[in-house]
Short mmCIF file of C-alpha atoms in Angstrom, two decimals:
data_model
loop_
_atom_site.label_atom_id
_atom_site.label_comp_id
_atom_site.label_asym_id
_atom_site.label_seq_id
_atom_site.Cartn_x
_atom_site.Cartn_y
_atom_site.Cartn_z
CA UNK A 1 -0.14 0.25 0.09
CA UNK A 2 1.01 3.49 -0.97
CA UNK A 3 1.31 5.79 2.19
CA UNK A 4 2.41 9.35 1.96
CA UNK A 5 5.41 10.26 4.18
CA UNK A 6 5.64 13.51 5.73
CA UNK A 7 9.32 14.09 4.41
CA UNK A 8 8.96 16.81 1.87
CA UNK A 9 11.75 15.23 -0.41
CA UNK A 10 11.78 11.67 -0.33
CA UNK A 11 14.58 10.30 -2.70
CA UNK A 12 15.69 6.53 -2.36
CA UNK A 13 18.40 4.74 -4.09
CA UNK A 14 19.64 1.45 -3.95
CA UNK A 15 22.92 0.46 -6.08
CA UNK A 16 23.80 -3.06 -7.50
CA UNK A 17 25.98 -4.37 -4.64
CA UNK A 18 22.71 -4.53 -2.72
CA UNK A 19 20.81 -7.00 -5.08
CA UNK A 20 20.54 -10.26 -5.73
CA UNK A 21 19.44 -11.66 -9.02
CA UNK A 22 15.71 -11.79 -9.75
CA UNK A 23 14.32 -15.61 -9.86
CA UNK A 24 11.73 -15.21 -12.35
CA UNK A 25 10.12 -18.50 -12.20
CA UNK A 26 10.04 -18.39 -8.61
CA UNK A 27 6.35 -18.98 -6.99
CA UNK A 28 4.82 -16.45 -4.72
CA UNK A 29 6.43 -16.47 -1.45
CA UNK A 30 6.67 -14.65 1.88
CA UNK A 31 9.23 -12.00 2.47
CA UNK A 32 11.59 -11.87 5.72
CA UNK A 33 11.13 -9.04 7.64
CA UNK A 34 13.61 -6.41 6.25
CA UNK A 35 16.21 -4.83 8.89
CA UNK A 36 15.59 -1.12 9.45
CA UNK A 37 16.27 0.63 5.91
CA UNK A 38 19.31 2.71 5.60
CA UNK A 39 19.38 6.12 3.97
CA UNK A 40 19.21 5.80 0.28
CA UNK A 41 17.56 2.55 0.26
CA UNK A 42 14.27 1.45 -1.69
CA UNK A 43 11.21 2.07 0.16
CA UNK A 44 10.67 -0.65 2.92
CA UNK A 45 8.49 -3.67 2.06
CA UNK A 46 6.01 -4.63 4.96
CA UNK A 47 6.70 -7.70 6.85
CA UNK A 48 3.34 -9.24 5.70
CA UNK A 49 4.01 -8.88 1.91
CA UNK A 50 4.38 -11.61 -0.54
CA UNK A 51 6.27 -11.78 -3.93
CA UNK A 52 3.91 -11.50 -6.74
CA UNK A 53 6.11 -13.15 -9.28
CA UNK A 54 3.55 -13.06 -11.96
CA UNK A 55 3.60 -9.23 -12.02
CA UNK A 56 7.38 -9.29 -11.65
CA UNK A 57 7.69 -10.98 -14.75
CA UNK A 58 5.65 -8.56 -16.54
CA UNK A 59 7.65 -6.01 -15.66
CA UNK A 60 10.53 -7.90 -17.14
CA UNK A 61 8.69 -9.60 -20.15
CA UNK A 62 10.18 -6.86 -22.49
CA UNK A 63 13.53 -5.55 -21.03
CA UNK A 64 14.01 -3.70 -24.53
CA UNK A 65 11.19 -1.28 -23.62
CA UNK A 66 11.82 2.07 -21.89
CA UNK A 67 8.72 3.07 -20.33
CA UNK A 68 6.75 0.93 -17.50
CA UNK A 69 3.41 2.16 -16.05
CA UNK A 70 2.10 0.63 -12.76
CA UNK A 71 -1.36 2.16 -12.37
CA UNK A 72 -3.96 1.32 -9.51
CA UNK A 73 -6.11 2.93 -6.89
CA UNK A 74 -5.10 3.78 -3.36
CA UNK A 75 -4.16 0.33 -1.46
CA UNK A 76 -3.70 -1.79 -4.53
CA UNK A 77 -0.23 -2.56 -3.65
CA UNK A 78 1.52 -0.41 -6.61
CA UNK A 79 4.71 0.75 -4.26
CA UNK A 80 5.47 -2.46 -2.54
CA UNK A 81 5.40 -4.59 -5.88
CA UNK A 82 7.64 -2.06 -7.70
CA UNK A 83 10.26 -1.98 -4.60
CA UNK A 84 10.11 -5.82 -4.52
CA UNK A 85 10.69 -5.69 -8.18
CA UNK A 86 13.68 -3.15 -8.02
CA UNK A 87 15.11 -4.63 -5.14
CA UNK A 88 15.71 -7.87 -6.94
CA UNK A 89 17.38 -6.63 -9.90
CA UNK A 90 20.95 -6.34 -10.82
CA UNK A 91 20.18 -2.80 -12.29
CA UNK A 92 20.96 0.22 -10.33
CA UNK A 93 17.57 1.85 -9.19
CA UNK A 94 16.93 5.74 -8.41
CA UNK A 95 13.76 6.29 -6.69
CA UNK A 96 11.79 9.50 -6.51
CA UNK A 97 8.59 9.85 -4.87
CA UNK A 98 6.28 12.66 -5.70
CA UNK A 99 4.78 14.91 -3.14
CA UNK A 100 2.97 18.34 -3.34
CA UNK A 101 6.09 20.49 -3.21
CA UNK A 102 7.27 18.60 -6.87
CA UNK A 103 4.68 20.71 -8.61
CA UNK A 104 7.40 23.15 -9.72
CA UNK A 105 9.57 22.26 -12.63
CA UNK A 106 13.09 23.31 -11.10
CA UNK A 107 12.41 21.40 -7.64
CA UNK A 108 11.21 18.47 -9.75
CA UNK A 109 14.38 18.43 -11.84
CA UNK A 110 16.67 18.93 -9.06
CA UNK A 111 15.25 15.75 -7.35
CA UNK A 112 15.63 13.57 -10.48
CA UNK A 113 19.13 14.76 -11.06
CA UNK A 114 20.19 14.17 -7.41
CA UNK A 115 18.61 10.75 -7.23
CA UNK A 116 20.40 9.73 -10.38
CA UNK A 117 23.57 11.29 -8.97
CA UNK A 118 23.29 9.32 -6.18
CA UNK A 119 24.00 6.16 -8.29
CA UNK A 120 27.71 7.23 -9.24
CA UNK A 121 28.62 10.18 -6.82
CA UNK A 122 32.20 9.82 -8.01
CA UNK A 123 31.37 10.43 -11.58
CA UNK A 124 33.64 13.49 -12.78
CA UNK A 125 31.33 14.92 -15.19
CA UNK A 126 28.64 15.51 -12.33
CA UNK A 127 30.96 17.81 -10.52
CA UNK A 128 30.78 20.40 -13.17
CA UNK A 129 26.92 20.85 -12.23
CA UNK A 130 27.54 20.83 -8.45
CA UNK A 131 27.66 24.62 -8.11
CA UNK A 132 25.15 25.37 -11.09
CA UNK A 133 22.31 27.86 -10.01
CA UNK A 134 19.69 25.83 -11.53
CA UNK A 135 19.25 22.61 -13.69
CA UNK A 136 17.26 22.19 -16.93
CA UNK A 137 16.39 19.41 -19.32
CA UNK A 138 19.52 18.99 -20.55
CA UNK A 139 21.45 18.75 -17.27
CA UNK A 140 18.87 15.89 -16.61
CA UNK A 141 19.68 13.97 -19.88
CA UNK A 142 23.61 14.51 -19.56
CA UNK A 143 23.40 13.17 -15.85
CA UNK A 144 21.56 9.98 -17.20
CA UNK A 145 23.77 9.36 -19.87
CA UNK A 146 27.03 10.11 -17.74
CA UNK A 147 25.81 7.68 -14.91
CA UNK A 148 25.03 4.82 -17.17
CA UNK A 149 28.29 5.35 -19.09
CA UNK A 150 30.14 5.36 -15.85
CA UNK A 151 28.37 2.40 -14.18
CA UNK A 152 28.65 0.34 -17.72
CA UNK A 153 25.08 -0.64 -17.26
CA UNK A 154 21.34 0.69 -17.65
CA UNK A 155 19.88 2.20 -14.65
CA UNK A 156 15.92 2.09 -13.51
CA UNK A 157 14.54 5.26 -12.51
CA UNK A 158 11.20 5.11 -10.65
CA UNK A 159 8.85 7.96 -10.18
CA UNK A 160 6.44 7.05 -7.63
CA UNK A 161 2.56 9.07 -6.96
CA UNK A 162 2.81 10.61 -10.03
CA UNK A 163 -0.91 11.23 -9.81
CA UNK A 164 0.07 13.90 -7.26
CA UNK A 165 1.84 15.78 -10.37
CA UNK A 166 -0.78 18.53 -11.25
CA UNK A 167 1.73 21.41 -12.68
CA UNK A 168 1.92 21.25 -16.42
CA UNK A 169 5.46 22.34 -16.73
CA UNK A 170 6.52 19.68 -14.03
CA UNK A 171 4.57 16.89 -15.77
CA UNK A 172 6.49 17.94 -19.00
CA UNK A 173 9.94 17.06 -17.42
CA UNK A 174 8.47 13.29 -17.40
CA UNK A 175 6.93 13.80 -20.61
CA UNK A 176 10.32 14.45 -22.14
CA UNK A 177 11.48 11.29 -20.46
CA UNK A 178 8.29 9.49 -21.96
CA UNK A 179 8.83 10.65 -25.10
CA UNK A 180 12.71 10.78 -25.57
CA UNK A 181 14.15 8.04 -23.11
CA UNK A 182 17.91 7.72 -22.87
CA UNK A 183 19.04 4.19 -24.35
CA UNK A 184 20.15 2.88 -21.15
CA UNK A 185 17.29 4.16 -18.68
CA UNK A 186 13.98 2.49 -17.92
CA UNK A 187 11.50 4.81 -16.44
CA UNK A 188 8.76 3.55 -14.25
CA UNK A 189 5.90 5.68 -13.48
CA UNK A 190 3.67 4.51 -10.27
CA UNK A 191 0.31 6.17 -10.25
CA UNK A 192 -3.13 5.90 -9.06
CA UNK A 193 -4.59 6.94 -12.37
CA UNK A 194 -3.28 7.23 -15.89
CA UNK A 195 -0.85 10.47 -15.79
CA UNK A 196 -1.25 12.81 -18.89
CA UNK A 197 2.45 12.03 -20.27
CA UNK A 198 2.15 11.06 -23.84
CA UNK A 199 2.19 7.57 -23.05
CA UNK A 200 -0.06 6.47 -25.93
CA UNK A 201 2.87 7.64 -28.17
CA UNK A 202 5.25 5.13 -26.13
CA UNK A 203 2.45 2.68 -26.55
CA UNK A 204 2.24 3.04 -30.46
CA UNK A 205 6.27 2.93 -30.97
CA UNK A 206 6.15 -0.36 -28.74
CA UNK A 207 8.11 1.10 -25.75
CA UNK A 208 5.68 0.88 -22.90
CA UNK A 209 4.65 -2.10 -20.47
CA UNK A 210 1.57 -1.59 -18.40
CA UNK A 211 0.37 -3.03 -15.32
CA UNK A 212 -3.15 -2.38 -15.10
CA UNK A 213 -5.57 -1.91 -11.83
CA UNK A 214 -7.20 -5.44 -12.76
CA UNK A 215 -3.94 -7.23 -12.95
CA UNK A 216 -2.94 -5.69 -9.51
CA UNK A 217 -5.93 -7.40 -7.93
CA UNK A 218 -4.79 -10.39 -6.03
CA UNK A 219 -5.74 -13.77 -7.38
CA UNK A 220 -6.89 -16.46 -5.22
CA UNK A 221 -3.58 -18.48 -5.51
CA UNK A 222 -1.97 -15.22 -4.12
CA UNK A 223 -4.36 -14.99 -1.24
CA UNK A 224 -4.01 -18.67 -0.21
CA UNK A 225 -0.27 -17.92 -0.10
CA UNK A 226 -0.66 -14.69 1.72
CA UNK A 227 -3.15 -16.20 4.22
CA UNK A 228 -0.85 -19.17 5.02
CA UNK A 229 1.76 -16.78 6.08
CA UNK A 230 -0.26 -15.18 8.85
CA UNK A 231 -0.24 -16.41 12.39
CA UNK A 232 -2.80 -16.60 14.82
CA UNK A 233 -6.57 -17.45 13.69
CA UNK A 234 -6.56 -18.95 10.31
CA UNK A 235 -8.89 -16.83 7.86
CA UNK A 236 -10.64 -18.52 5.01
CA UNK A 237 -9.27 -17.62 1.83
CA UNK A 238 -12.37 -17.68 0.02
CA UNK A 239 -13.80 -15.07 2.27
CA UNK A 240 -10.97 -13.09 2.11
CA UNK A 241 -11.52 -12.81 -1.69
CA UNK A 242 -15.18 -12.03 -1.04
CA UNK A 243 -14.63 -9.47 1.16
CA UNK A 244 -11.71 -7.61 -0.45
CA UNK A 245 -12.12 -8.73 -4.35
CA UNK A 246 -8.57 -9.07 -4.54
CA UNK A 247 -7.99 -5.02 -3.31
CA UNK A 248 -4.38 -5.32 -1.45
CA UNK A 249 -5.70 -2.82 1.01
CA UNK A 250 -8.87 -4.93 1.66
CA UNK A 251 -7.01 -8.21 2.17
CA UNK A 252 -4.84 -6.37 4.91
CA UNK A 253 -7.66 -4.67 6.54
CA UNK A 254 -9.69 -8.24 6.62
CA UNK A 255 -6.69 -9.37 8.16
CA UNK A 256 -6.33 -7.00 11.03
CA UNK A 257 -10.01 -7.78 11.86
CA UNK A 258 -9.40 -11.26 11.86
CA UNK A 259 -6.42 -10.91 14.02
CA UNK A 260 -8.60 -9.36 16.48
CA UNK A 261 -10.78 -12.55 16.38
CA UNK A 262 -13.64 -11.42 14.31
CA UNK A 263 -14.01 -13.02 10.83
CA UNK A 264 -13.77 -10.41 8.10
CA UNK A 265 -17.33 -10.48 7.02
CA UNK A 266 -18.53 -7.43 5.06
CA UNK A 267 -21.85 -7.37 7.09
CA UNK A 268 -19.94 -7.38 10.62
CA UNK A 269 -19.51 -3.71 11.75
CA UNK A 270 -15.71 -2.55 12.21
CA UNK A 271 -16.00 -1.62 16.04
CA UNK A 272 -12.75 -1.16 16.77
CA UNK A 273 -12.20 1.15 13.71
CA UNK A 274 -9.22 -0.58 11.88
CA UNK A 275 -10.84 -0.41 8.44
CA UNK A 276 -12.59 2.56 8.98
CA UNK A 277 -9.75 4.70 9.90
CA UNK A 278 -7.64 3.54 6.89
CA UNK A 279 -10.67 4.41 4.32
CA UNK A 280 -11.44 7.55 6.19
CA UNK A 281 -7.66 8.82 5.91
CA UNK A 282 -6.88 7.60 2.52
CA UNK A 283 -10.05 7.45 0.34
CA UNK A 284 -12.39 10.13 2.27
CA UNK A 285 -10.65 12.65 3.91
CA UNK A 286 -7.91 12.71 1.05
CA UNK A 287 -10.66 13.00 -1.64
CA UNK A 288 -12.28 15.89 -3.50
CA UNK A 289 -15.82 17.17 -2.70
CA UNK A 290 -16.94 15.27 -5.90
CA UNK A 291 -15.35 12.02 -5.22
CA UNK A 292 -16.96 12.01 -1.60
CA UNK A 293 -20.20 12.93 -3.19
CA UNK A 294 -20.02 9.95 -5.43
CA UNK A 295 -19.06 7.61 -2.82
CA UNK A 296 -22.39 8.58 -0.80
CA UNK A 297 -24.22 7.57 -3.76
CA UNK A 298 -22.40 4.66 -5.42
CA UNK A 299 -21.66 3.05 -1.97
CA UNK A 300 -25.28 1.89 -1.74
CA UNK A 301 -25.40 0.30 -5.19
CA UNK A 302 -24.71 -3.40 -5.53
CA UNK A 303 -23.38 -2.94 -8.84
CA UNK A 304 -22.14 -0.01 -11.18
CA UNK A 305 -22.29 0.29 -14.44
CA UNK A 306 -19.99 2.81 -16.70
CA UNK A 307 -23.01 5.03 -17.75
CA UNK A 308 -24.23 5.05 -14.12
CA UNK A 309 -20.79 5.88 -12.74
CA UNK A 310 -20.93 8.62 -15.54
CA UNK A 311 -23.96 9.98 -14.41
CA UNK A 312 -23.43 9.94 -10.78
CA UNK A 313 -20.01 11.61 -11.35
CA UNK A 314 -21.62 14.25 -13.56
CA UNK A 315 -23.95 14.73 -10.74
CA UNK A 316 -21.62 15.19 -7.98
CA UNK A 317 -21.72 18.25 -5.72
CA UNK A 318 -18.98 20.64 -5.13
CA UNK A 319 -16.30 22.31 -7.43
CA UNK A 320 -15.99 20.67 -10.76
CA UNK A 321 -17.26 16.83 -11.59
CA UNK A 322 -15.23 13.53 -11.21
CA UNK A 323 -13.32 12.73 -14.45
CA UNK A 324 -12.17 9.50 -15.95
CA UNK A 325 -8.71 9.72 -14.03
CA UNK A 326 -10.65 10.22 -10.75
CA UNK A 327 -12.73 7.09 -11.19
CA UNK A 328 -9.52 5.18 -12.23
CA UNK A 329 -8.04 5.96 -8.74
CA UNK A 330 -11.08 4.56 -6.69
CA UNK A 331 -10.74 0.75 -5.78
CA UNK A 332 -13.99 -0.11 -7.92
CA UNK A 333 -13.85 -3.73 -9.23
CA UNK A 334 -15.05 -5.05 -12.71
CA UNK A 335 -17.38 -7.83 -12.15
CA UNK A 336 -16.09 -10.89 -14.20
CA UNK A 337 -19.43 -12.07 -14.78
CA UNK A 338 -20.98 -9.14 -16.13
CA UNK A 339 -18.91 -7.27 -18.80
CA UNK A 340 -19.26 -3.40 -18.01
CA UNK A 341 -19.94 -3.69 -14.66
CA UNK A 342 -18.16 -2.51 -11.16
CA UNK A 343 -18.64 -3.01 -7.68
CA UNK A 344 -16.71 -1.62 -4.47
CA UNK A 345 -15.20 -4.57 -2.39
CA UNK A 346 -17.65 -5.15 0.26
CA UNK A 347 -15.29 -4.38 3.19
CA UNK A 348 -15.17 -0.82 1.50
CA UNK A 349 -18.72 -0.50 0.78
CA UNK A 350 -19.76 -1.43 4.46
CA UNK A 351 -17.37 1.35 5.77
CA UNK A 352 -18.51 4.23 3.52
CA UNK A 353 -22.15 3.31 4.36
CA UNK A 354 -21.34 3.60 8.04
CA UNK A 355 -19.57 6.80 7.43
#
């Protein structure tokens, strides 16, 4: 799950010496609890996470492609997935997590340059820019090319929480990387919705790998493995799947509810507030007025359709109305038996109705 930190500028880098090769065909397996992260490490992986090899393999299926997009709603497990994958590669990785301060072109460029420079701080070319009053697009490209030449290998640059990037000029920095990626650089974009970065151009030229919200849903086999790692009261995998519809945050919330001795039944009130606290903070309080209005109507409907979602979104109160990117960022799940139909995970619908 992606949880925004309180530090304004979060830049994480991990070098090749810290990694082990990726065993691409290994089954999903639990991860050992990591040690306390050192400065410059990738985002820490929760101790209850499992490796999702089918998705890691998707990210590696086309190593010649330069642009990778992992998109899904809040709590879909995007950051965990990418951190696990990047941590198993031999390629050096620079990580930049977007926050509100990055809606400034110059600051975003400085953060990207700083993250890449940490991969090869001894690079003599980089020193010429150390005292510069500012940076521009040319500096970023020069740094990327200089570092890859110095390391003698390709690098991965992860930009997390791209959906928080609203400034047009700041987005243009990433758009240039999407349209003209350096040869030895793979750009990974992690976002709640599809960012406006000319990604379709990358798709048309055969240069895009995309993990969609539907793919991020936990499959039954993965839920079985996840549940088998939990200590204490054993929870039924079928009930977990029914309550969460494969939503990663829903599985974790159901686990926390179950660990208190109560089964994660969608009909059972959440008396100690475990699920309601998370959903209120991540999906209600952090949402716009139109999104909250959408929740107020849609949470009572057993099934949603695209026209119904559009009608509810168009009629939402508050400034403006919901747009397709807004609804993409919500954890509504397609109903496999009814093409074009969607629903809220029951554990989410229950809390929304209570709220």
